[in-house]
Each structure stands twice: as structure tokens, then as C-alpha cells.
Coordinates of C-alpha atoms in Angstrom, one line a residue:
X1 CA 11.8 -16.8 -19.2
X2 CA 9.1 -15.8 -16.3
X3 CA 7.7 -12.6 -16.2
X4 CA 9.0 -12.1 -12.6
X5 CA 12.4 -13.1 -13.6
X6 CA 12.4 -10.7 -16.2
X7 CA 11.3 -7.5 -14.2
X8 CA 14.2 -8.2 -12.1
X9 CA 16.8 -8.7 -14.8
X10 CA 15.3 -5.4 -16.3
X11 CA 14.3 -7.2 -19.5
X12 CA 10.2 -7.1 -19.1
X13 CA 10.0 -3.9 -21.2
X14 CA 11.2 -5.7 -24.4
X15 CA 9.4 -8.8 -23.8
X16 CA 5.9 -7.8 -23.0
X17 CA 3.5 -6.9 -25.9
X18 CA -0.2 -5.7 -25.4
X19 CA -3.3 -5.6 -27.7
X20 CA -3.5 -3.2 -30.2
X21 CA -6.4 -1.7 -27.8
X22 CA -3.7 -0.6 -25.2
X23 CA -1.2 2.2 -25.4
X24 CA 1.5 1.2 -23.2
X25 CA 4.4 3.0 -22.3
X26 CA 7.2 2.8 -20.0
X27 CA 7.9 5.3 -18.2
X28 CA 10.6 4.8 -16.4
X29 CA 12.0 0.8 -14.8
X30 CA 9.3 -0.7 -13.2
X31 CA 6.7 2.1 -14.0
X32 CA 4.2 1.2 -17.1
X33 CA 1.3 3.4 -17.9
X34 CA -1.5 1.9 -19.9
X35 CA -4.2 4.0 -21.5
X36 CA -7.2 2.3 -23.8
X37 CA -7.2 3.9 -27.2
X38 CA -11.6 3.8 -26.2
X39 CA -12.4 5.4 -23.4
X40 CA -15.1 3.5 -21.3
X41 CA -18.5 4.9 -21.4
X42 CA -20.1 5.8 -18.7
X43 CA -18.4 6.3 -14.8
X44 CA -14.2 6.1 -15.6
X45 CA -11.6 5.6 -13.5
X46 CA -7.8 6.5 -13.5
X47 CA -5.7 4.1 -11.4
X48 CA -2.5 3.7 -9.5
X49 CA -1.6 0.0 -8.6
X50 CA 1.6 0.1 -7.0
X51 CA 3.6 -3.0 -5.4
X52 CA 7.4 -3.0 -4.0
X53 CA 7.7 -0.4 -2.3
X54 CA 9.0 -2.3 0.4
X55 CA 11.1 -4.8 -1.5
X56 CA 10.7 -7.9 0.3
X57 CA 7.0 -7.8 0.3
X58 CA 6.9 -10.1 -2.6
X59 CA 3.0 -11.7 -2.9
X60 CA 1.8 -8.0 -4.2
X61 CA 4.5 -8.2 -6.8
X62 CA 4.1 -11.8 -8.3
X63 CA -0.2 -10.6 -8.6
X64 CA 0.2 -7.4 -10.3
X65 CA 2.9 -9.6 -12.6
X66 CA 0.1 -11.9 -13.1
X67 CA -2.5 -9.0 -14.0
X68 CA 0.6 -7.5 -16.2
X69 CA -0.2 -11.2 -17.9
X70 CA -3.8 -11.4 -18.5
X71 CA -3.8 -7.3 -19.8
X72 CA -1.2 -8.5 -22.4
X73 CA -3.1 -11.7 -23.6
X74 CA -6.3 -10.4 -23.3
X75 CA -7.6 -11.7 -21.0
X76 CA -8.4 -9.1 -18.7
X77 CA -10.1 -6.2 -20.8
X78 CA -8.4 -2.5 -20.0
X79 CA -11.1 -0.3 -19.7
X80 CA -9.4 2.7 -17.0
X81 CA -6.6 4.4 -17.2
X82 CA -3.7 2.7 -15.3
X83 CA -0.4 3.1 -13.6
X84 CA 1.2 -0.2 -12.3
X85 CA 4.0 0.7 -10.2
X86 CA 6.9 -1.8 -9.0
X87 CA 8.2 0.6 -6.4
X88 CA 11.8 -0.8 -5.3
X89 CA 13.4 -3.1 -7.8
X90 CA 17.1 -2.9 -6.6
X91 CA 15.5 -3.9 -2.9
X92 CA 13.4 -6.6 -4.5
X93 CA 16.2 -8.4 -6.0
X94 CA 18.1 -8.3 -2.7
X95 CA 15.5 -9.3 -0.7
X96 CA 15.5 -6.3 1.4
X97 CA 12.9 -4.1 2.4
X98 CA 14.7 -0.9 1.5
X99 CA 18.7 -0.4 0.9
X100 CA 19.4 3.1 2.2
X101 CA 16.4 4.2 3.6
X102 CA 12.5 3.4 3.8
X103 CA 10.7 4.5 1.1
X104 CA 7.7 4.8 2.4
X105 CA 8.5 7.2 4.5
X106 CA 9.7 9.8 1.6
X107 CA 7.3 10.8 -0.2
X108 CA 5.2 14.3 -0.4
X109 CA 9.4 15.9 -0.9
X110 CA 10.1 14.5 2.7
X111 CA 13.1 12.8 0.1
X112 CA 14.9 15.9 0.8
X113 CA 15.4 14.9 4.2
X114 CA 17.1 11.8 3.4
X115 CA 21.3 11.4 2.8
X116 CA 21.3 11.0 -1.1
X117 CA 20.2 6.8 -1.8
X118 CA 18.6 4.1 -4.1
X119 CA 15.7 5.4 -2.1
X120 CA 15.8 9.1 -2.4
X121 CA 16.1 9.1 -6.0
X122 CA 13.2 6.9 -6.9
X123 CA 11.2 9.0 -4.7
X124 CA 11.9 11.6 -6.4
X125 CA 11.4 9.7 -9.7
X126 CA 7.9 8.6 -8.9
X127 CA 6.6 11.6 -7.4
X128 CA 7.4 13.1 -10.8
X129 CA 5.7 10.1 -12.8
X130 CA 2.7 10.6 -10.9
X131 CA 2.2 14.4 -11.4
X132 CA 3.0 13.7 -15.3
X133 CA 0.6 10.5 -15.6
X134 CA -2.6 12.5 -13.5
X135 CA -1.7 15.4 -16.3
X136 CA -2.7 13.2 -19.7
X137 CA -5.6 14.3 -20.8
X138 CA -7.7 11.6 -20.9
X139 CA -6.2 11.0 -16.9
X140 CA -7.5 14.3 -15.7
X141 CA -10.7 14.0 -17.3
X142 CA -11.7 10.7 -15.7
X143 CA -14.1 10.8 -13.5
X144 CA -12.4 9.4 -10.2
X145 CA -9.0 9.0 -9.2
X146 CA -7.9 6.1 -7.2
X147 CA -4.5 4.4 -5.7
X148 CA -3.8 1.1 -4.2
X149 CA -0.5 0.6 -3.0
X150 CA 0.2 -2.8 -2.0
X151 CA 2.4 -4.0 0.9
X152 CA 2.8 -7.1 3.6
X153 CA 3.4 -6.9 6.8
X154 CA 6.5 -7.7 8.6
X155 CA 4.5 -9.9 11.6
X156 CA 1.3 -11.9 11.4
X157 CA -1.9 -9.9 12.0
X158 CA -5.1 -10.9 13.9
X159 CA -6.8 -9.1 10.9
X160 CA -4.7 -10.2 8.2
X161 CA -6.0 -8.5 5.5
X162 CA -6.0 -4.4 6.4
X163 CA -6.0 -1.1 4.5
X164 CA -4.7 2.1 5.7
X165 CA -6.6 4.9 4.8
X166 CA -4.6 8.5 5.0
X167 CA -5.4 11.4 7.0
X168 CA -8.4 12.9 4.9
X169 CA -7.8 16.3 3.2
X170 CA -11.5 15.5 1.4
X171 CA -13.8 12.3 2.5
X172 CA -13.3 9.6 0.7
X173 CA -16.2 8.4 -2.4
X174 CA -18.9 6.2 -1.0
X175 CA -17.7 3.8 -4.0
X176 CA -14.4 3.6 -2.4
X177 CA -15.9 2.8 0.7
X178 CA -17.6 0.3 -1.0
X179 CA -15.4 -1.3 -3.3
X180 CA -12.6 -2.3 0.3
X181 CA -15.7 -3.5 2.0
X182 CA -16.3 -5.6 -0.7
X183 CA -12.8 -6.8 -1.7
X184 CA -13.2 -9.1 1.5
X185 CA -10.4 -7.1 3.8
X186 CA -10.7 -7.6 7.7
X187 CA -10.4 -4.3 8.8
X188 CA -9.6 -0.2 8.1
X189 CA -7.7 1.7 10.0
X190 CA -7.6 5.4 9.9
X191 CA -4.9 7.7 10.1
X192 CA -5.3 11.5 11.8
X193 CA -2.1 12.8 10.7
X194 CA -0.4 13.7 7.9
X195 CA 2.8 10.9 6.7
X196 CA 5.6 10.4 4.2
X197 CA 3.2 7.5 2.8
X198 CA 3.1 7.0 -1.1
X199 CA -0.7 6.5 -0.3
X200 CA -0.7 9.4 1.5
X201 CA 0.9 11.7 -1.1
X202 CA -1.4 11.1 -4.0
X203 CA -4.4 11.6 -1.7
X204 CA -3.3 15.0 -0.2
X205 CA -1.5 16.1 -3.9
X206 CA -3.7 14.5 -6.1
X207 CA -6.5 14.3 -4.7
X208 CA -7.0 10.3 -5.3
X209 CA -9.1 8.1 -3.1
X210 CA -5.9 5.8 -1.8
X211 CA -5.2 3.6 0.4
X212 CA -2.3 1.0 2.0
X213 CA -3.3 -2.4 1.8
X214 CA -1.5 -5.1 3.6
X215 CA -2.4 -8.5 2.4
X216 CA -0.7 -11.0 4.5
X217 CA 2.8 -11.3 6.5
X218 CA 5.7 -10.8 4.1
X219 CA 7.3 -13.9 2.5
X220 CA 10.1 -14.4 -0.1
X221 CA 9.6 -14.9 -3.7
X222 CA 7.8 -18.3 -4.2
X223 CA 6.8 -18.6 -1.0
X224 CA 3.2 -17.2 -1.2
X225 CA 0.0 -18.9 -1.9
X226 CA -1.7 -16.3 -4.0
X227 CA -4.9 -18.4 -3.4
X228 CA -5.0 -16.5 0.3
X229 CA -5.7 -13.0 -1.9
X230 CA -8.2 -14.2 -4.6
X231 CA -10.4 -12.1 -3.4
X232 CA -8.1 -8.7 -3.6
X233 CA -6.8 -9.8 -6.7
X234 CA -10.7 -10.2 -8.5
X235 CA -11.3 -6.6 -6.6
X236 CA -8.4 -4.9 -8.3
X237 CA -9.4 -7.4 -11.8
X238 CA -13.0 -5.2 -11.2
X239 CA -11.9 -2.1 -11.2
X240 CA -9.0 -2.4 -14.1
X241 CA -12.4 -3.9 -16.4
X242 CA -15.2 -2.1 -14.9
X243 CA -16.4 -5.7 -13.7
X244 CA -19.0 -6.5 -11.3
X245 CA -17.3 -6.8 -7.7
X246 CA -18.6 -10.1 -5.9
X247 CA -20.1 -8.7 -2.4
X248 CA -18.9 -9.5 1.0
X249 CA -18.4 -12.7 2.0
X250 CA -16.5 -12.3 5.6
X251 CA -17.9 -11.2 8.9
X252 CA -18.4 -7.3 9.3
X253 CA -15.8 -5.4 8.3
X254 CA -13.3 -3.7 11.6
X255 CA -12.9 -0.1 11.7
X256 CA -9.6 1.3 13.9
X257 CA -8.6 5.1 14.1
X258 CA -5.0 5.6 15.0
X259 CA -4.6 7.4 18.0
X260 CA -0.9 7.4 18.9
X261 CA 2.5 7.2 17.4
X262 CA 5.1 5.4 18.9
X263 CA 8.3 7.2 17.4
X264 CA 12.0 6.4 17.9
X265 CA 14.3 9.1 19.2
X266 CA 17.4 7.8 20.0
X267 CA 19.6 4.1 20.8
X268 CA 17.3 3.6 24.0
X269 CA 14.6 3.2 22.6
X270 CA 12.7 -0.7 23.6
X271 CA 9.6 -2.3 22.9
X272 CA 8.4 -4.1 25.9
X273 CA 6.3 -6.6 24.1
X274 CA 7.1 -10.4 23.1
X275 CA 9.3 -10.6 19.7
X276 CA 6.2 -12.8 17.8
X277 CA 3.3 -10.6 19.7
X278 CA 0.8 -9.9 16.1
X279 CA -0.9 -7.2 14.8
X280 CA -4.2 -5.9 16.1
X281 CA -3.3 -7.7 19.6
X282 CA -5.5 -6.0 22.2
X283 CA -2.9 -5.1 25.7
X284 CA -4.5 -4.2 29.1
X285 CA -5.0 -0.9 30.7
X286 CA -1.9 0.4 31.8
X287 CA 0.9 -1.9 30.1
X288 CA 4.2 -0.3 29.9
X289 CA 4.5 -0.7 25.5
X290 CA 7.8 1.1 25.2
X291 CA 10.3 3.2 26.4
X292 CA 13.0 5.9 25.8
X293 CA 15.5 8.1 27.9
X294 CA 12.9 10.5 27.8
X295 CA 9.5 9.2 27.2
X296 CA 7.2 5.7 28.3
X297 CA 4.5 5.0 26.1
X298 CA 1.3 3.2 28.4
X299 CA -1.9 1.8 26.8
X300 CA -4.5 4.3 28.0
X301 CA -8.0 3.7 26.9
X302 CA -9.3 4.2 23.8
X303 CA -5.7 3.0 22.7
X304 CA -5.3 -0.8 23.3
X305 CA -4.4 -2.3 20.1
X306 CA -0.6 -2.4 18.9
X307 CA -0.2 -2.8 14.8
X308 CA 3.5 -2.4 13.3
X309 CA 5.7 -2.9 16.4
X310 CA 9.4 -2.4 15.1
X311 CA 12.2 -1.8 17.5
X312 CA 14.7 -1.9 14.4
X313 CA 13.5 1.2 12.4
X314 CA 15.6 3.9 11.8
X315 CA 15.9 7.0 15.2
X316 CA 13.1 9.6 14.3
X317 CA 10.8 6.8 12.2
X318 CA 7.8 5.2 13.7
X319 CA 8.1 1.8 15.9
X320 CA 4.5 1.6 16.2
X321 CA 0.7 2.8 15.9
X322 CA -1.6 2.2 19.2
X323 CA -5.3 2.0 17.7
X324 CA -8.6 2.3 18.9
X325 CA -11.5 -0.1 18.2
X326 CA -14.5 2.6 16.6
X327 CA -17.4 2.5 18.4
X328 CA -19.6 0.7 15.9
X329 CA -17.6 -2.5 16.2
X330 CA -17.5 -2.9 20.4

């Protein structure tokens, strides 16, 4: 039986073994902590991989199965501290991006506001896994701290490999920096404000360099060609084995700052934009974007990129970010 197949029937705790090098321990469905029993000389690292948060954003899940794999046969040497996270496993085996409520949108206790849920309570869950895993020992004492949460996106994307980085309580390590610009992404995009974000949450708690990195438009299981995200893949392969990252390959790499939210209030709430219009498209001066009994949202320069238009998400969440192009890259 796959590997995928069996962390959907709940059965990949008793089936996968790791070298006697690796402590590994389940901490809860889905969440497996792996410590080396020698810690890595020199710079160390304690890491969060997460995937599934959204549960029909599949390609993120069937590569960190893959790692799961090579860490387990020994192929890929453990040498940080590491947290793999699959974030919504009854969603995932529905095909669903969330069943009650988005997930992503709960973290940092913002679960409290939510009805009780699937969603609630594994917010909940993981917010207390995370506190418990960044208090080992050998955790705290590493020398960086780092989370990549791993999604798709619902539409195609002029850029279509992103990260989002949270509103910065601290700046962010120049080898963080680095290590996105050299993972071959298209473009950042920087948040002002603070969010219910599971990247978001172990930044401002935890202090962790993290980030949101969408790696293509969502597609159901067996429908992805992994070969599109080599290059993510060998980044997060560097990091888990303190490997040399290959440099940058693509063209320079976009920087966007997020400059409005487009939030949904009520039932009259429209997007005024073609249903297959992609991520990162650039709308004139003055273009009505969306509207509400109360409110109309126009592009006003700086603001004239659109990235996650959504009509369809739930009265109070976000239908959209309006984005400005940094100075560096006009």
C-alpha cells in the first residue's frame, strides 16, 4: 500500500519506520516530529513543513509524502529538527478545501471565533503541538527557527510560484531571504497586517522566519506533475540535510506589498472581474473590482494587481488582496 493511501486511511504511523539515527514520534494524526539523536554541527535549524491545510491542495501533500520516503530509507540525511505537518486530513480525503470552516483563517486563538468544527478543533490541536514541539530542548536551542506552510492556489497565477511573507513583528534572516530567492519562486508578496494564517501565527508567537508558499493551481490527487516543483522540493531537501542550495536560475525575483483587503460583509457582496481572470493580473486605473451594499472597491494606484479573488468565501473572510508592484521591480 502507497504511502499517500495510507495517511488517508490513518494507517501511516504503523507502517513507516526510520533509521535508527531518527527519533520519530507522532504526535498527533498527521503530525510527526523527527529529531536526530546528533545534533548537526555548526549553524542548526528547527523546522515546520506543513502541507493540507487546505485539503484539496494535494501537490504539497504527495512531496512532503515523498520526503516522508527518502527520510525513512535513508536517503535524505535528517540533520534539523523537524515538524511535518498534514494539516486537514478529514478535508483531504473529501476533496474539500475545508469542511466547516477555513482553517487558515483560525489560527493565533481566532478558533474561538468559529461554531465548534473539524476545523476548530485541529486548530486548536496544532497550535498546541507547535508550542510543545518549539519547547524540546534541543528545538529551543537551535539556532534558527523556520516554517513553510505549503498551499495551491485556487486560480492560475501569472507568477505561479509565490510565497507570502506575514506582517513582520521582527525582520526576517538575510538566510531566509536567501534561501526563497533561491528555491526558484516567481515572486513575494508582503503582508502589513496581522491574519489568522498558520504562517502567520508561528512568526508573531514563535518567532519563526515563515512564510505561505503557493506552488501552482490546486489539482486533485494524481493529477500533479511534481516535476513543475523540483526546484521547491530540492530547496526544502537543503534545508532538512543542511545541503548546498542550487542558486537562482529564473529571471529576478517580484516583490508585491499588500495594500488593500477586499473583505466580504454580507450576501451582496460581487466581484466584478471575469470568472478565469489569474493571479497577479495588473487592472487599469479606476476599475470598479467589487462591490457591496455599502462599500465599492476601485484600483487606485499603487494598487493594480488582484491575487486570490473569491466571491464564494464565507461573510466577514477576505475575497481578495489588491497589491502593489515594489519600486525595485517597475
Amino acid at each position: 500500500m502507497d504511502l499517500l493511501t495510507l495517511l488517508l486511511e490513518n494507517k501511516l504511523a504503523d507502517h513507516l519506520i526510520f533509521p535508527e539515527t531518527i527519533n520519530a514520534s507522532w504526535l498527533a494524526e498527521g503530525v510527526l516530529q523527527l529529531i536526530p539523536h546528533v545534533p548537526h554541527e555548526g549553524k542548526s535549524w528547527s523546522l515546520v513543513i506543513s502541507a493540507g491545510i487546505h485539503g484539496n491542495e494535494t501537490a504539497p501533500i504527495e512531496i512532503l509524502i515523498q520526503l516522508l520516503a527518502q527520510l525513512a530509507d535513508g536517503t535524505l540525511p535528517l540533520k534539523n529538527n523537524l515538524l511535518i505537518i498534514f494539516g486537514n486530513l478529514p478535508a483531504m480525503r473529501t476533496n474539500r478545501r475545508y469542511l466547516h470552516n477555513d482553517l487558515n483563517r483560525m489560527f493565533g486563538g481566532r478558533y474561538l471565533d468559529f461554531p465548534l468544527g473539524n476545523e476548530r478543533s485541529r486548530a486548536a490541536e496544532l497550535e498546541n503541538i507547535v508550542s510543545r514541539f518549539f519547547a524540546e530542548p534541543s528545538v529551543s536551542s537551535a539556532n534558527m527557527r523556520w516554517h513553510i506552510d505549503l498551499h495551491t492556489a485556487i486560480r492560475a497565477s501569472h507568477h505561479e510560484q509565490f510565497a507570502l511573507l506575514p506582517a513582520q513583528s521582527r525582520p526576517f534572516s538575510d538566510e531566509f531571504m536567501q534561501w526563497l530567492n533561491d528555491s526558484d519562486i516567481d515572486a513575494l508578496v508582503y503582508h502589513r497586517s496581522k491574519g489568522g494564517t498558520f504562517s502567520h501565527f508561528l512568526h508573531e508567537k514563535f518567532g519563526a522566519d515563515s512564510c505561505t508558499m503557493e506552488m501552482g493551481k490546486a489539482m486533485p490527487f494524481g493529477g500533479n506533475d511534481l516535476n513543475r516543483f523540483q526546484r521547491i522540493t530540492d530547496s526544502l531537501y537543503s534545508l532538512i540535510s543542511s545541503s548546498q542550495i542550487v542558486a537562482r536560475v529564473k529571471s529576478e525575483l517580484k516583490h508585491y506589498q499588500v495594500i488593500d483587503s477586499i473583505i466580504k460583509s454580507d450576501e451582496s457582496f460581487q466581484l466584478h472581474i471575469p470568472a478565469d481572470i489569474m493571479n497577479f493580473t495588473e487592472l487599469p486605473e479606476g476599475f470598479d473590482i467589487a462591490s457591496q451594499h455599502d462599500r465599492h472597491w476601485k484600483i487606485k494606484f499603487p494598487a493594480k494587481f488582484i491575487l486570490f479573488p473569491n466571491a464564494k468565501v464565507a461573510n466577514g473572510l477576505r475575497a481578495g488582496l489588491l497589491l502593489a508592484l515594489n519600486e525595485k521591480n517597475n
